[in-house]
């Protein structure tokens, strides 16, 4: 009993030290060195769940996003690690939270500003979005046009990332996001399954500047720090036979200020 209390006390002190420096806390979360659950409840949750290869993957992603020219300096081996995402293709079914995003107005922007300007805008957006996803324990599986397909092991991470990503939309565009959860077939560079289709359709329902989630995600997540949940409404989604209960999710006002400061 005494040893357990001492460990919780030391964990609380360590978490407090990390939280004293928000930038350091963000980096620790992004790299997977600590989990948000541990920071919020030290001593009663695992310090980290990311495996060493996942920490390395996140570090390499961060390096390349901040300095794309460094990719060649890292060498062919590192480039291969990045391209394979260090995840062997298993094809096994896995429970995941899936997040889809896209940028409303991207097609008209491309038509009026040209392809090169549009590509630069996407690069800037993806460079900002990557840390947001990693801080919540997720990964960007792939870029789909102007959108992102992301997965998270926990629903809380998917919800927090969805509302945080709204603030990463490059002017004059607005981001919309959809979140769902369920079983998916996980490959090295793709995620396949009904859950992915539903998440994509949920994103289509959202308007620019909005994030929507299914009630399955909200129920499983429970109260989630930084996220405000609206009232559920039943909707019919294109290509989905059953009606789906959807809610709009928003960032708490304090969280919005923190997101903008971090950006």
CSV table of N, CA, C and O in Angstrom, one decimal, residues 182-261:
chain,number,residue,atom,x,y,z
A,182,UNK,N,-14.8,1.0,-35.2
A,182,UNK,CA,-15.2,-0.4,-35.4
A,182,UNK,C,-14.0,-1.2,-35.8
A,182,UNK,O,-12.9,-0.8,-35.8
A,183,UNK,N,-14.3,-2.4,-36.3
A,183,UNK,CA,-13.3,-3.3,-36.8
A,183,UNK,C,-12.8,-2.9,-38.2
A,183,UNK,O,-13.6,-2.6,-39.0
A,184,UNK,N,-11.5,-3.0,-38.4
A,184,UNK,CA,-11.0,-2.7,-39.7
A,184,UNK,C,-9.8,-3.7,-40.0
A,184,UNK,O,-9.2,-4.2,-39.1
A,185,UNK,N,-9.6,-3.9,-41.3
A,185,UNK,CA,-8.4,-4.7,-41.7
A,185,UNK,C,-7.2,-3.7,-41.9
A,185,UNK,O,-7.3,-2.8,-42.7
A,186,UNK,N,-6.2,-3.9,-41.1
A,186,UNK,CA,-5.1,-3.0,-41.1
A,186,UNK,C,-3.9,-3.6,-41.9
A,186,UNK,O,-3.4,-4.7,-41.7
A,187,UNK,N,-3.5,-2.8,-42.9
A,187,UNK,CA,-2.3,-3.1,-43.7
A,187,UNK,C,-1.2,-2.0,-43.4
A,187,UNK,O,-1.4,-1.1,-42.6
A,188,UNK,N,0.0,-2.2,-44.0
A,188,UNK,CA,1.1,-1.2,-43.8
A,188,UNK,C,0.7,0.2,-44.2
A,188,UNK,O,1.0,1.1,-43.5
A,189,UNK,N,0.0,0.3,-45.3
A,189,UNK,CA,-0.3,1.7,-45.8
A,189,UNK,C,-1.8,1.9,-46.1
A,189,UNK,O,-2.1,2.7,-46.9
A,190,UNK,N,-2.6,1.1,-45.5
A,190,UNK,CA,-4.1,1.3,-45.7
A,190,UNK,C,-4.9,0.7,-44.6
A,190,UNK,O,-4.4,-0.1,-43.8
A,191,UNK,N,-6.1,1.1,-44.5
A,191,UNK,CA,-7.1,0.5,-43.6
A,191,UNK,C,-8.4,0.3,-44.3
A,191,UNK,O,-8.9,1.2,-45.1
A,192,UNK,N,-8.9,-0.9,-44.2
A,192,UNK,CA,-10.0,-1.3,-45.0
A,192,UNK,C,-11.2,-1.8,-44.1
A,192,UNK,O,-10.9,-2.5,-43.2
A,193,UNK,N,-12.4,-1.5,-44.5
A,193,UNK,CA,-13.6,-2.0,-43.8
A,193,UNK,C,-14.7,-1.0,-43.8
A,193,UNK,O,-14.6,0.2,-44.2
A,194,UNK,N,-15.8,-1.5,-43.3
A,194,UNK,CA,-17.1,-0.7,-43.2
A,194,UNK,C,-16.9,0.5,-42.4
A,194,UNK,O,-17.4,1.6,-42.7
A,195,UNK,N,-16.1,0.5,-41.3
A,195,UNK,CA,-15.8,1.6,-40.4
A,195,UNK,C,-15.2,2.8,-41.2
A,195,UNK,O,-15.5,3.9,-40.9
A,196,UNK,N,-14.4,2.5,-42.2
A,196,UNK,CA,-13.7,3.5,-43.0
A,196,UNK,C,-14.8,4.2,-43.9
A,196,UNK,O,-14.8,5.4,-44.0
A,197,UNK,N,-15.7,3.4,-44.5
A,197,UNK,CA,-16.7,4.0,-45.3
A,197,UNK,C,-17.6,4.9,-44.5
A,197,UNK,O,-18.0,5.9,-45.0
A,198,UNK,N,-18.0,4.4,-43.3
A,198,UNK,CA,-18.9,5.2,-42.5
A,198,UNK,C,-18.2,6.6,-42.1
A,198,UNK,O,-18.8,7.6,-42.2
A,199,UNK,N,-17.0,6.5,-41.7
A,199,UNK,CA,-16.3,7.7,-41.3
A,199,UNK,C,-16.2,8.7,-42.4
A,199,UNK,O,-16.3,9.9,-42.3
A,200,UNK,N,-16.0,8.2,-43.7
A,200,UNK,CA,-15.9,9.1,-44.8
A,200,UNK,C,-17.3,9.7,-45.1
A,200,UNK,O,-17.3,10.9,-45.4
A,201,UNK,N,-18.3,9.0,-44.9
A,201,UNK,CA,-19.7,9.5,-45.1
A,201,UNK,C,-20.0,10.6,-44.0
A,201,UNK,O,-20.7,11.5,-44.3
A,202,UNK,N,-19.6,10.3,-42.8
A,202,UNK,CA,-19.8,11.2,-41.7
A,202,UNK,C,-19.1,12.6,-42.0
A,202,UNK,O,-19.7,13.7,-41.8
A,203,UNK,N,-17.9,12.5,-42.6
A,203,UNK,CA,-17.2,13.7,-42.9
A,203,UNK,C,-17.9,14.5,-44.0
A,203,UNK,O,-17.9,15.7,-44.0
A,204,UNK,N,-18.6,13.8,-44.9
A,204,UNK,CA,-19.3,14.4,-46.0
A,204,UNK,C,-20.5,15.2,-45.4
A,204,UNK,O,-20.9,16.2,-46.0
A,205,UNK,N,-21.1,14.7,-44.4
A,205,UNK,CA,-22.3,15.4,-43.7
A,205,UNK,C,-21.8,16.7,-43.1
A,205,UNK,O,-22.6,17.7,-43.1
A,206,UNK,N,-20.7,16.7,-42.5
A,206,UNK,CA,-20.2,17.9,-41.9
A,206,UNK,C,-20.0,19.1,-42.9
A,206,UNK,O,-19.7,18.9,-44.0
A,207,UNK,N,-20.2,20.3,-42.4
A,207,UNK,CA,-19.9,21.5,-43.2
A,207,UNK,C,-18.5,21.9,-42.9
A,207,UNK,O,-17.8,21.5,-42.0
A,208,UNK,N,-18.0,22.9,-43.7
A,208,UNK,CA,-16.7,23.4,-43.5
A,208,UNK,C,-16.6,24.0,-42.1
A,208,UNK,O,-17.5,24.8,-41.7
A,209,UNK,N,-15.6,23.7,-41.3
A,209,UNK,CA,-15.4,24.2,-40.0
A,209,UNK,C,-16.2,23.3,-38.9
A,209,UNK,O,-16.2,23.7,-37.8
A,210,UNK,N,-16.7,22.2,-39.3
A,210,UNK,CA,-17.4,21.3,-38.4
A,210,UNK,C,-16.8,19.9,-38.3
A,210,UNK,O,-16.2,19.4,-39.3
A,211,UNK,N,-16.9,19.3,-37.1
A,211,UNK,CA,-16.5,17.9,-36.9
A,211,UNK,C,-17.7,17.2,-36.4
A,211,UNK,O,-18.4,17.6,-35.5
A,212,UNK,N,-18.0,16.0,-37.0
A,212,UNK,CA,-19.1,15.2,-36.6
A,212,UNK,C,-18.6,13.8,-36.2
A,212,UNK,O,-17.5,13.3,-36.7
A,213,UNK,N,-19.3,13.2,-35.3
A,213,UNK,CA,-18.9,11.8,-34.9
A,213,UNK,C,-20.2,11.0,-34.7
A,213,UNK,O,-21.3,11.5,-34.5
A,214,UNK,N,-20.0,9.7,-34.8
A,214,UNK,CA,-21.1,8.8,-34.5
A,214,UNK,C,-21.3,8.6,-33.0
A,214,UNK,O,-20.3,8.8,-32.3
A,215,UNK,N,-22.5,8.2,-32.6
A,215,UNK,CA,-22.7,8.0,-31.2
A,215,UNK,C,-21.9,6.8,-30.6
A,215,UNK,O,-21.6,6.8,-29.5
A,216,UNK,N,-21.6,5.9,-31.5
A,216,UNK,CA,-20.7,4.8,-31.1
A,216,UNK,C,-19.4,5.3,-30.5
A,216,UNK,O,-19.0,4.8,-29.4
A,217,UNK,N,-18.8,6.2,-31.2
A,217,UNK,CA,-17.5,6.8,-30.7
A,217,UNK,C,-17.8,7.5,-29.4
A,217,UNK,O,-17.0,7.4,-28.4
A,218,UNK,N,-18.8,8.4,-29.3
A,218,UNK,CA,-19.0,9.2,-28.2
A,218,UNK,C,-19.3,8.4,-26.9
A,218,UNK,O,-18.8,8.6,-25.8
A,219,UNK,N,-20.1,7.3,-27.1
A,219,UNK,CA,-20.5,6.4,-26.0
A,219,UNK,C,-19.2,5.7,-25.5
A,219,UNK,O,-19.0,5.6,-24.3
A,220,UNK,N,-18.4,5.2,-26.4
A,220,UNK,CA,-17.3,4.4,-26.0
A,220,UNK,C,-16.2,5.3,-25.3
A,220,UNK,O,-15.6,4.9,-24.3
A,221,UNK,N,-16.1,6.6,-25.8
A,221,UNK,CA,-15.1,7.5,-25.3
A,221,UNK,C,-15.5,8.0,-23.9
A,221,UNK,O,-14.7,8.2,-23.0
A,222,UNK,N,-16.8,8.2,-23.7
A,222,UNK,CA,-17.3,8.8,-22.4
A,222,UNK,C,-16.9,10.3,-22.4
A,222,UNK,O,-16.5,10.9,-23.4
A,223,UNK,N,-17.0,10.9,-21.2
A,223,UNK,CA,-16.5,12.3,-21.1
A,223,UNK,C,-15.1,12.5,-21.6
A,223,UNK,O,-14.2,11.8,-21.0
A,224,UNK,N,-14.8,13.4,-22.5
A,224,UNK,CA,-13.5,13.5,-23.1
A,224,UNK,C,-13.0,14.9,-22.9
A,224,UNK,O,-13.7,15.9,-23.3
A,225,UNK,N,-11.9,15.1,-22.2
A,225,UNK,CA,-11.4,16.4,-21.9
A,225,UNK,C,-11.1,17.2,-23.2
A,225,UNK,O,-10.6,16.6,-24.2
A,226,UNK,N,-11.5,18.4,-23.2
A,226,UNK,CA,-11.3,19.3,-24.4
A,226,UNK,C,-12.4,19.2,-25.4
A,226,UNK,O,-12.3,19.9,-26.4
A,227,UNK,N,-13.4,18.3,-25.3
A,227,UNK,CA,-14.4,18.1,-26.3
A,227,UNK,C,-15.8,18.3,-25.8
A,227,UNK,O,-16.1,17.8,-24.7
A,228,UNK,N,-16.6,19.1,-26.5
A,228,UNK,CA,-18.0,19.3,-26.1
A,228,UNK,C,-18.8,18.6,-27.2
A,228,UNK,O,-18.6,18.7,-28.4
A,229,UNK,N,-19.8,17.8,-26.7
A,229,UNK,CA,-20.6,17.0,-27.6
A,229,UNK,C,-22.0,17.6,-27.7
A,229,UNK,O,-22.7,17.9,-26.7
A,230,UNK,N,-22.5,17.7,-28.9
A,230,UNK,CA,-23.9,18.2,-29.2
A,230,UNK,C,-24.9,17.1,-29.0
A,230,UNK,O,-24.7,16.0,-28.6
A,231,UNK,N,-26.1,17.5,-29.5
A,231,UNK,CA,-27.3,16.5,-29.4
A,231,UNK,C,-27.3,15.6,-30.5
A,231,UNK,O,-27.0,16.0,-31.7
A,232,UNK,N,-27.6,14.3,-30.3
A,232,UNK,CA,-27.6,13.3,-31.4
A,232,UNK,C,-28.7,13.5,-32.3
A,232,UNK,O,-29.9,13.8,-31.9
A,233,UNK,N,-28.5,13.2,-33.6
A,233,UNK,CA,-29.6,13.3,-34.6
A,233,UNK,C,-29.4,12.1,-35.6
A,233,UNK,O,-28.2,11.8,-36.0
A,234,UNK,N,-30.5,11.4,-35.9
A,234,UNK,CA,-30.4,10.3,-36.8
A,234,UNK,C,-30.3,10.8,-38.2
A,234,UNK,O,-31.1,11.7,-38.6
A,235,UNK,N,-29.4,10.3,-39.0
A,235,UNK,CA,-29.2,10.7,-40.4
A,235,UNK,C,-29.0,9.5,-41.3
A,235,UNK,O,-28.5,8.4,-40.8
A,236,UNK,N,-29.4,9.6,-42.5
A,236,UNK,CA,-29.2,8.6,-43.5
A,236,UNK,C,-27.9,9.0,-44.3
A,236,UNK,O,-27.8,10.2,-44.8
A,237,UNK,N,-27.0,8.1,-44.4
A,237,UNK,CA,-25.7,8.4,-45.1
A,237,UNK,C,-25.7,7.7,-46.4
A,237,UNK,O,-26.2,6.5,-46.5
A,238,UNK,N,-25.1,8.3,-47.4
A,238,UNK,CA,-25.0,7.7,-48.7
A,238,UNK,C,-24.3,6.4,-48.7
A,238,UNK,O,-23.2,6.3,-48.1
A,239,UNK,N,-24.9,5.3,-49.2
A,239,UNK,CA,-24.3,4.0,-49.3
A,239,UNK,C,-24.4,3.2,-48.0
A,239,UNK,O,-23.9,2.1,-47.9
A,240,UNK,N,-25.0,3.8,-46.9
A,240,UNK,CA,-25.1,3.1,-45.6
A,240,UNK,C,-26.6,2.8,-45.4
A,240,UNK,O,-27.4,3.7,-45.4
A,241,UNK,N,-27.0,1.5,-45.3
A,241,UNK,CA,-28.4,1.1,-45.2
A,241,UNK,C,-29.1,1.6,-43.9
A,241,UNK,O,-30.2,2.1,-44.0
A,242,UNK,N,-28.4,1.5,-42.8
A,242,UNK,CA,-29.1,1.8,-41.5
A,242,UNK,C,-28.9,3.3,-41.2
A,242,UNK,O,-27.9,4.0,-41.7
A,243,UNK,N,-29.9,3.9,-40.5
A,243,UNK,CA,-29.8,5.3,-40.1
A,243,UNK,C,-28.7,5.3,-39.0
A,243,UNK,O,-28.5,4.4,-38.2
A,244,UNK,N,-27.9,6.4,-39.0
A,244,UNK,CA,-26.8,6.6,-38.1
A,244,UNK,C,-27.0,7.8,-37.2
A,244,UNK,O,-27.4,8.8,-37.6
A,245,UNK,N,-26.8,7.6,-35.9
A,245,UNK,CA,-26.9,8.6,-34.9
A,245,UNK,C,-25.6,9.4,-34.9
A,245,UNK,O,-24.5,8.9,-34.7
A,246,UNK,N,-25.7,10.7,-35.3
A,246,UNK,CA,-24.5,11.6,-35.4
A,246,UNK,C,-24.6,12.8,-34.4
A,246,UNK,O,-25.7,13.2,-34.0
A,247,UNK,N,-23.5,13.2,-33.9
A,247,UNK,CA,-23.4,14.4,-33.1
A,247,UNK,C,-22.3,15.3,-33.6
A,247,UNK,O,-21.3,14.9,-34.2
A,248,UNK,N,-22.5,16.6,-33.4
A,248,UNK,CA,-21.5,17.5,-33.7
A,248,UNK,C,-20.6,17.7,-32.5
A,248,UNK,O,-21.1,17.8,-31.3
A,249,UNK,N,-19.3,17.7,-32.7
A,249,UNK,CA,-18.3,17.8,-31.6
A,249,UNK,C,-17.6,19.1,-31.8
A,249,UNK,O,-17.2,19.5,-32.9
A,250,UNK,N,-17.3,19.8,-30.6
A,250,UNK,CA,-16.6,21.1,-30.6
A,250,UNK,C,-15.5,21.1,-29.6
A,250,UNK,O,-15.6,20.3,-28.6
A,251,UNK,N,-14.5,21.9,-29.8
A,251,UNK,CA,-13.5,22.1,-28.8
A,251,UNK,C,-14.0,23.0,-27.7
A,251,UNK,O,-14.7,24.0,-28.0
A,252,UNK,N,-13.6,22.7,-26.5
A,252,UNK,CA,-13.9,23.7,-25.4
A,252,UNK,C,-13.2,25.0,-25.6
A,252,UNK,O,-12.1,25.0,-26.2
A,253,UNK,N,-13.8,26.1,-25.2
A,253,UNK,CA,-13.1,27.4,-25.5
A,253,UNK,C,-11.7,27.5,-25.1
A,253,UNK,O,-10.9,28.0,-25.8
A,254,UNK,N,-11.4,27.0,-23.9
A,254,UNK,CA,-10.0,27.0,-23.5
A,254,UNK,C,-9.1,26.2,-24.4
A,254,UNK,O,-7.9,26.5,-24.7
A,255,UNK,N,-9.6,25.1,-24.9
A,255,UNK,CA,-8.9,24.2,-25.8
A,255,UNK,C,-8.6,24.9,-27.1
A,255,UNK,O,-7.5,24.7,-27.7
A,256,UNK,N,-9.5,25.6,-27.6
A,256,UNK,CA,-9.4,26.4,-28.9
A,256,UNK,C,-8.2,27.3,-28.8
A,256,UNK,O,-7.3,27.4,-29.7
A,257,UNK,N,-8.2,28.1,-27.7
A,257,UNK,CA,-7.1,29.0,-27.4
A,257,UNK,C,-5.7,28.3,-27.4
A,257,UNK,O,-4.7,28.8,-28.0
A,258,UNK,N,-5.7,27.1,-26.8
A,258,UNK,CA,-4.4,26.4,-26.7
A,258,UNK,C,-4.0,25.9,-28.0
A,258,UNK,O,-2.8,25.9,-28.4
A,259,UNK,N,-5.0,25.4,-28.8
A,259,UNK,CA,-4.7,24.9,-30.2
A,259,UNK,C,-4.1,26.0,-31.0
A,259,UNK,O,-3.1,25.8,-31.7
A,260,UNK,N,-4.7,27.2,-31.0
A,260,UNK,CA,-4.2,28.3,-31.8
A,260,UNK,C,-2.8,28.7,-31.4
A,260,UNK,O,-2.0,29.1,-32.2
A,261,UNK,N,-2.6,28.7,-30.1
A,261,UNK,CA,-1.3,29.1,-29.6
A,261,UNK,C,-0.2,28.1,-30.0
A,261,UNK,O,0.9,28.5,-30.4
